């Protein structure tokens, strides 16, 4: 067993590790991930007894504290019971000795007297890692990067260690070589304690059963690998995943604003966090158990910014929304997609208080929204499809952008307001010179008018923007710029964005999660990549099939199911009402309805990692 208790490491009074606690049993694997400078390699070198800084706490191996062992005893353990594959292969391999000589030396130095046995064991090790025996007589400079990595693995495995530490084992390798090394390490990690140090999230996922996320010398989140990667709880973990490219990524990559610092009071991540509160700036959150996870966050992880619960709404006695539930989290984009008339804009205007809900509740930052007072609109703003809905044609640009400050009683002076207006115009990539500020809306292009509308929404520094088809009337080039603008603002400000669109291809590029709406009901909801790559509801599949592909092939629209012979199981009740509140709203266009679909309305239930309202999926 390897157990680390309150490990602290400092160099020249700079604290690098600040109280690390970890525990690993035989056969377990843990990956420590994080940005460069987080302290990952310092952790591995501390276990190996190779640290130069001041080290306190306990590192217990088989009940013995390694930090209290004299150097000669540590030397016996190092390489025999605890071995490490170092990140820098050039520094780890001796340039004047062949690979075979270096492996044999690693065996002999730990007490083996029989050189013939060492030579035979070396031959077997080379074969085990898939390295041609002839390459054993090569010098390091004669090997490729992957071959050098295999040589290091041979040296680490030479004495069959109980603990194997892998420091960036796949760094700088091409994809095929990386896959080969990962397969090799997975085999060799069985029956050992394995600690993986890496910034490569894919390597961590493939090599470890658990992941610990390290930031500025502290562990912020730890838990089972699949669970942590699918549903990160800490804002920093989510930021890392957003920054990592992979084949299932749909949203454009986003970095984490700001830089890591080891000299921050309070939560080490608070200077870069989009959901920080006052306590984050002066108190360090403890790493606490939360179900199957460990989490260090004063707010209990990523919190819902907006919660819509069981909302129904009527217009002229016609029910437009029926029991709608959505959540939008701090700093994320939720795309609400569906065809025209599905209720998307009605939901947006109900959230904003422009329509009254017949039933249900809305929560903002975990507090119920009873009345839309100025505090609400300072946190939530809306960008309409038509800029004219929010910008008066009688106002010049300066007045239009400044007006929310006046309405909300800003105590800033006129000159301060002018600076604020110029600042937000600059953020939306518009000039703030006097000539431009005096322009009227009809002097602006469509893209400029929409940017002014966005600037008007931003001037109060909201946490949430509801964007209703913000690019539908714009050409493709301007549309791309507006969407890129939203992503940049989200990255810089930590904005949450509820994007309403009928274009699922557009939603795919900018959203973290997607909710598919049909006839006032959410029929599918989940991570965008999952919904696009593995749609569960037939309506979602239909939207994807007719999305733009720049191909000459035309997707055939789904026909209405009107003939009895279309369905072998059709009975009398199937000829009844098509009222979407009494049965499935997609029933008349579904290619494979079940008898129950004509009787009951499916509820939104969890299937896989997203939710779907479909009886056929429930059976599967």
mmCIF file of N, CA and C in Angstrom, residues 158-222:
data_model
loop_
_atom_site.group_PDB
_atom_site.id
_atom_site.type_symbol
_atom_site.label_atom_id
_atom_site.label_comp_id
_atom_site.label_asym_id
_atom_site.label_seq_id
_atom_site.Cartn_x
_atom_site.Cartn_y
_atom_site.Cartn_z
ATOM 1 N N UNK A 158 12.657 -3.702 -14.692
ATOM 2 C CA UNK A 158 13.755 -4.670 -14.576
ATOM 3 C C UNK A 158 13.706 -5.475 -13.288
ATOM 4 N N UNK A 159 13.272 -4.856 -12.187
ATOM 5 C CA UNK A 159 13.272 -5.535 -10.887
ATOM 6 C C UNK A 159 11.864 -5.827 -10.372
ATOM 7 N N UNK A 160 10.896 -5.827 -11.314
ATOM 8 C CA UNK A 160 9.506 -6.156 -10.978
ATOM 9 C C UNK A 160 9.010 -5.346 -9.777
ATOM 10 N N UNK A 161 8.946 -4.000 -9.905
ATOM 11 C CA UNK A 161 8.608 -3.141 -8.759
ATOM 12 C C UNK A 161 7.153 -3.288 -8.322
ATOM 13 N N UNK A 162 6.905 -2.948 -7.070
ATOM 14 C CA UNK A 162 5.534 -2.944 -6.541
ATOM 15 C C UNK A 162 4.794 -1.665 -6.934
ATOM 16 N N UNK A 163 5.544 -0.574 -7.066
ATOM 17 C CA UNK A 163 4.964 0.725 -7.421
ATOM 18 C C UNK A 163 5.610 1.204 -8.714
ATOM 19 N N UNK A 164 4.769 1.565 -9.680
ATOM 20 C CA UNK A 164 5.265 2.073 -10.962
ATOM 21 C C UNK A 164 4.735 3.489 -11.159
ATOM 22 N N UNK A 165 5.652 4.449 -11.266
ATOM 23 C CA UNK A 165 5.286 5.853 -11.470
ATOM 24 C C UNK A 165 5.611 6.224 -12.910
ATOM 25 N N UNK A 166 4.625 6.749 -13.613
ATOM 26 C CA UNK A 166 4.785 7.109 -15.024
ATOM 27 C C UNK A 166 4.631 8.617 -15.164
ATOM 28 N N UNK A 167 5.717 9.312 -15.450
ATOM 29 C CA UNK A 167 5.689 10.768 -15.578
ATOM 30 C C UNK A 167 5.637 11.144 -17.053
ATOM 31 N N UNK A 168 4.474 11.611 -17.498
ATOM 32 C CA UNK A 168 4.232 11.974 -18.902
ATOM 33 C C UNK A 168 4.731 10.865 -19.837
ATOM 34 N N UNK A 169 4.186 9.653 -19.714
ATOM 35 C CA UNK A 169 4.720 8.522 -20.476
ATOM 36 C C UNK A 169 4.462 8.588 -21.975
ATOM 37 N N UNK A 170 3.553 9.466 -22.416
ATOM 38 C CA UNK A 170 3.240 9.531 -23.851
ATOM 39 C C UNK A 170 3.557 10.891 -24.451
ATOM 40 N N UNK A 171 4.246 11.750 -23.703
ATOM 41 C CA UNK A 171 4.540 13.101 -24.196
ATOM 42 C C UNK A 171 5.391 13.033 -25.459
ATOM 43 N N UNK A 172 5.055 13.849 -26.445
ATOM 44 C CA UNK A 172 5.819 14.020 -27.689
ATOM 45 C C UNK A 172 5.805 12.789 -28.593
ATOM 46 N N UNK A 173 4.950 11.816 -28.325
ATOM 47 C CA UNK A 173 4.868 10.637 -29.190
ATOM 48 C C UNK A 173 3.762 10.825 -30.221
ATOM 49 N N UNK A 174 3.948 10.232 -31.406
ATOM 50 C CA UNK A 174 2.880 10.285 -32.402
ATOM 51 C C UNK A 174 1.732 9.385 -31.951
ATOM 52 N N UNK A 175 0.580 9.529 -32.595
ATOM 53 C CA UNK A 175 -0.637 8.869 -32.120
ATOM 54 C C UNK A 175 -0.517 7.348 -32.106
ATOM 55 N N UNK A 176 0.079 6.760 -33.146
ATOM 56 C CA UNK A 176 0.190 5.306 -33.209
ATOM 57 C C UNK A 176 1.154 4.777 -32.150
ATOM 58 N N UNK A 177 2.292 5.466 -31.992
ATOM 59 C CA UNK A 177 3.259 5.048 -30.972
ATOM 60 C C UNK A 177 2.668 5.218 -29.579
ATOM 61 N N UNK A 178 1.940 6.317 -29.388
ATOM 62 C CA UNK A 178 1.284 6.555 -28.095
ATOM 63 C C UNK A 178 0.328 5.415 -27.761
ATOM 64 N N UNK A 179 -0.479 4.995 -28.741
ATOM 65 C CA UNK A 179 -1.423 3.899 -28.511
ATOM 66 C C UNK A 179 -0.688 2.614 -28.146
ATOM 67 N N UNK A 180 0.439 2.363 -28.806
ATOM 68 C CA UNK A 180 1.232 1.164 -28.521
ATOM 69 C C UNK A 180 1.788 1.202 -27.095
ATOM 70 N N UNK A 181 2.315 2.370 -26.697
ATOM 71 C CA UNK A 181 2.880 2.519 -25.349
ATOM 72 C C UNK A 181 1.789 2.362 -24.293
ATOM 73 N N UNK A 182 0.612 2.935 -24.549
ATOM 74 C CA UNK A 182 -0.495 2.834 -23.590
ATOM 75 C C UNK A 182 -0.923 1.380 -23.414
ATOM 76 N N UNK A 183 -1.041 0.639 -24.517
ATOM 77 C CA UNK A 183 -1.409 -0.777 -24.418
ATOM 78 C C UNK A 183 -0.377 -1.559 -23.615
ATOM 79 N N UNK A 184 0.896 -1.248 -23.842
ATOM 80 C CA UNK A 184 1.977 -1.905 -23.107
ATOM 81 C C UNK A 184 1.877 -1.606 -21.610
ATOM 82 N N UNK A 185 1.682 -0.331 -21.281
ATOM 83 C CA UNK A 185 1.641 0.069 -19.871
ATOM 84 C C UNK A 185 0.424 -0.500 -19.147
ATOM 85 N N UNK A 186 -0.694 -0.611 -19.840
ATOM 86 C CA UNK A 186 -1.891 -1.193 -19.214
ATOM 87 C C UNK A 186 -1.642 -2.642 -18.802
ATOM 88 N N UNK A 187 -0.937 -3.376 -19.646
ATOM 89 C CA UNK A 187 -0.619 -4.769 -19.309
ATOM 90 C C UNK A 187 0.326 -4.838 -18.113
ATOM 91 N N UNK A 188 1.334 -3.968 -18.123
ATOM 92 C CA UNK A 188 2.354 -4.027 -17.076
ATOM 93 C C UNK A 188 1.862 -3.448 -15.752
ATOM 94 N N UNK A 189 0.802 -2.637 -15.799
ATOM 95 C CA UNK A 189 0.308 -1.999 -14.573
ATOM 96 C C UNK A 189 -0.506 -2.944 -13.702
ATOM 97 N N UNK A 190 -0.962 -4.054 -14.272
ATOM 98 C CA UNK A 190 -1.762 -5.001 -13.495
ATOM 99 C C UNK A 190 -0.945 -5.566 -12.334
ATOM 100 N N UNK A 191 -1.608 -5.727 -11.220
ATOM 101 C CA UNK A 191 -0.983 -6.276 -10.006
ATOM 102 C C UNK A 191 0.044 -5.338 -9.383
ATOM 103 N N UNK A 192 0.117 -4.090 -9.841
ATOM 104 C CA UNK A 192 1.024 -3.113 -9.230
ATOM 105 C C UNK A 192 0.220 -1.896 -8.785
ATOM 106 N N UNK A 193 0.842 -1.076 -7.985
ATOM 107 C CA UNK A 193 0.330 0.267 -7.725
ATOM 108 C C UNK A 193 0.880 1.156 -8.835
ATOM 109 N N UNK A 194 -0.010 1.830 -9.557
ATOM 110 C CA UNK A 194 0.426 2.650 -10.687
ATOM 111 C C UNK A 194 -0.021 4.092 -10.493
ATOM 112 N N UNK A 195 0.932 5.007 -10.565
ATOM 113 C CA UNK A 195 0.650 6.438 -10.473
ATOM 114 C C UNK A 195 1.060 7.082 -11.787
ATOM 115 N N UNK A 196 0.092 7.678 -12.483
ATOM 116 C CA UNK A 196 0.341 8.300 -13.782
ATOM 117 C C UNK A 196 0.330 9.813 -13.610
ATOM 118 N N UNK A 197 1.401 10.460 -14.027
ATOM 119 C CA UNK A 197 1.499 11.922 -13.989
ATOM 120 C C UNK A 197 1.405 12.416 -15.424
ATOM 121 N N UNK A 198 0.386 13.203 -15.752
ATOM 122 C CA UNK A 198 0.231 13.598 -17.153
ATOM 123 C C UNK A 198 -0.658 14.824 -17.306
ATOM 124 N N UNK A 199 -0.449 15.553 -18.408
ATOM 125 C CA UNK A 199 -1.402 16.589 -18.807
ATOM 126 C C UNK A 199 -2.274 16.080 -19.952
ATOM 127 N N UNK A 200 -1.993 14.842 -20.401
ATOM 128 C CA UNK A 200 -2.727 14.222 -21.501
ATOM 129 C C UNK A 200 -3.945 13.497 -20.932
ATOM 130 N N UNK A 201 -5.117 14.100 -21.088
ATOM 131 C CA UNK A 201 -6.323 13.548 -20.477
ATOM 132 C C UNK A 201 -6.694 12.209 -21.103
ATOM 133 N N UNK A 202 -6.415 12.042 -22.386
ATOM 134 C CA UNK A 202 -6.703 10.769 -23.043
ATOM 135 C C UNK A 202 -5.848 9.654 -22.449
ATOM 136 N N UNK A 203 -4.565 9.927 -22.230
ATOM 137 C CA UNK A 203 -3.681 8.928 -21.617
ATOM 138 C C UNK A 203 -4.147 8.599 -20.203
ATOM 139 N N UNK A 204 -4.560 9.623 -19.461
ATOM 140 C CA UNK A 204 -5.065 9.400 -18.102
ATOM 141 C C UNK A 204 -6.298 8.501 -18.120
ATOM 142 N N UNK A 205 -7.201 8.759 -19.069
ATOM 143 C CA UNK A 205 -8.434 7.973 -19.157
ATOM 144 C C UNK A 205 -8.145 6.508 -19.455
ATOM 145 N N UNK A 206 -7.146 6.263 -20.278
ATOM 146 C CA UNK A 206 -6.848 4.890 -20.693
ATOM 147 C C UNK A 206 -5.984 4.129 -19.690
ATOM 148 N N UNK A 207 -5.221 4.846 -18.870
ATOM 149 C CA UNK A 207 -4.272 4.186 -17.977
ATOM 150 C C UNK A 207 -4.742 4.079 -16.530
ATOM 151 N N UNK A 208 -5.724 4.886 -16.135
ATOM 152 C CA UNK A 208 -6.060 4.950 -14.706
ATOM 153 C C UNK A 208 -7.541 4.727 -14.438
ATOM 154 N N UNK A 209 -7.812 4.081 -13.302
ATOM 155 C CA UNK A 209 -9.191 3.865 -12.866
ATOM 156 C C UNK A 209 -9.748 5.099 -12.170
ATOM 157 N N UNK A 210 -8.846 5.889 -11.569
ATOM 158 C CA UNK A 210 -9.247 7.121 -10.893
ATOM 159 C C UNK A 210 -8.372 8.267 -11.382
ATOM 160 N N UNK A 211 -8.918 9.472 -11.274
ATOM 161 C CA UNK A 211 -8.182 10.673 -11.665
ATOM 162 C C UNK A 211 -8.225 11.673 -10.521
ATOM 163 N N UNK A 212 -7.072 12.284 -10.250
ATOM 164 C CA UNK A 212 -6.988 13.404 -9.303
ATOM 165 C C UNK A 212 -6.587 14.640 -10.095
ATOM 166 N N UNK A 213 -7.325 15.718 -9.914
ATOM 167 C CA UNK A 213 -7.055 16.969 -10.633
ATOM 168 C C UNK A 213 -6.277 17.892 -9.706
ATOM 169 N N UNK A 214 -5.054 18.247 -10.117
ATOM 170 C CA UNK A 214 -4.184 19.066 -9.276
ATOM 171 C C UNK A 214 -4.049 20.466 -9.850
ATOM 172 N N UNK A 215 -4.089 21.446 -8.947
ATOM 173 C CA UNK A 215 -3.932 22.844 -9.355
ATOM 174 C C UNK A 215 -3.145 23.578 -8.279
ATOM 175 N N UNK A 216 -2.029 24.187 -8.676
ATOM 176 C CA UNK A 216 -1.202 24.989 -7.765
ATOM 177 C C UNK A 216 -0.909 24.260 -6.457
ATOM 178 N N UNK A 217 -0.568 22.981 -6.569
ATOM 179 C CA UNK A 217 -0.142 22.223 -5.399
ATOM 180 C C UNK A 217 -1.239 21.640 -4.546
ATOM 181 N N UNK A 218 -2.492 21.733 -5.017
ATOM 182 C CA UNK A 218 -3.610 21.161 -4.257
ATOM 183 C C UNK A 218 -4.454 20.281 -5.174
ATOM 184 N N UNK A 219 -5.060 19.264 -4.600
ATOM 185 C CA UNK A 219 -6.009 18.442 -5.344
ATOM 186 C C UNK A 219 -7.388 19.082 -5.205
ATOM 187 N N UNK A 220 -7.987 19.412 -6.347
ATOM 188 C CA UNK A 220 -9.288 20.081 -6.346
ATOM 189 C C UNK A 220 -10.445 19.112 -6.545
ATOM 190 N N UNK A 221 -10.178 18.008 -7.249
ATOM 191 C CA UNK A 221 -11.234 17.022 -7.488
ATOM 192 C C UNK A 221 -10.590 15.665 -7.722
ATOM 193 N N UNK A 222 -11.254 14.617 -7.264
ATOM 194 C CA UNK A 222 -10.757 13.261 -7.472
ATOM 195 C C UNK A 222 -11.944 12.316 -7.513
#
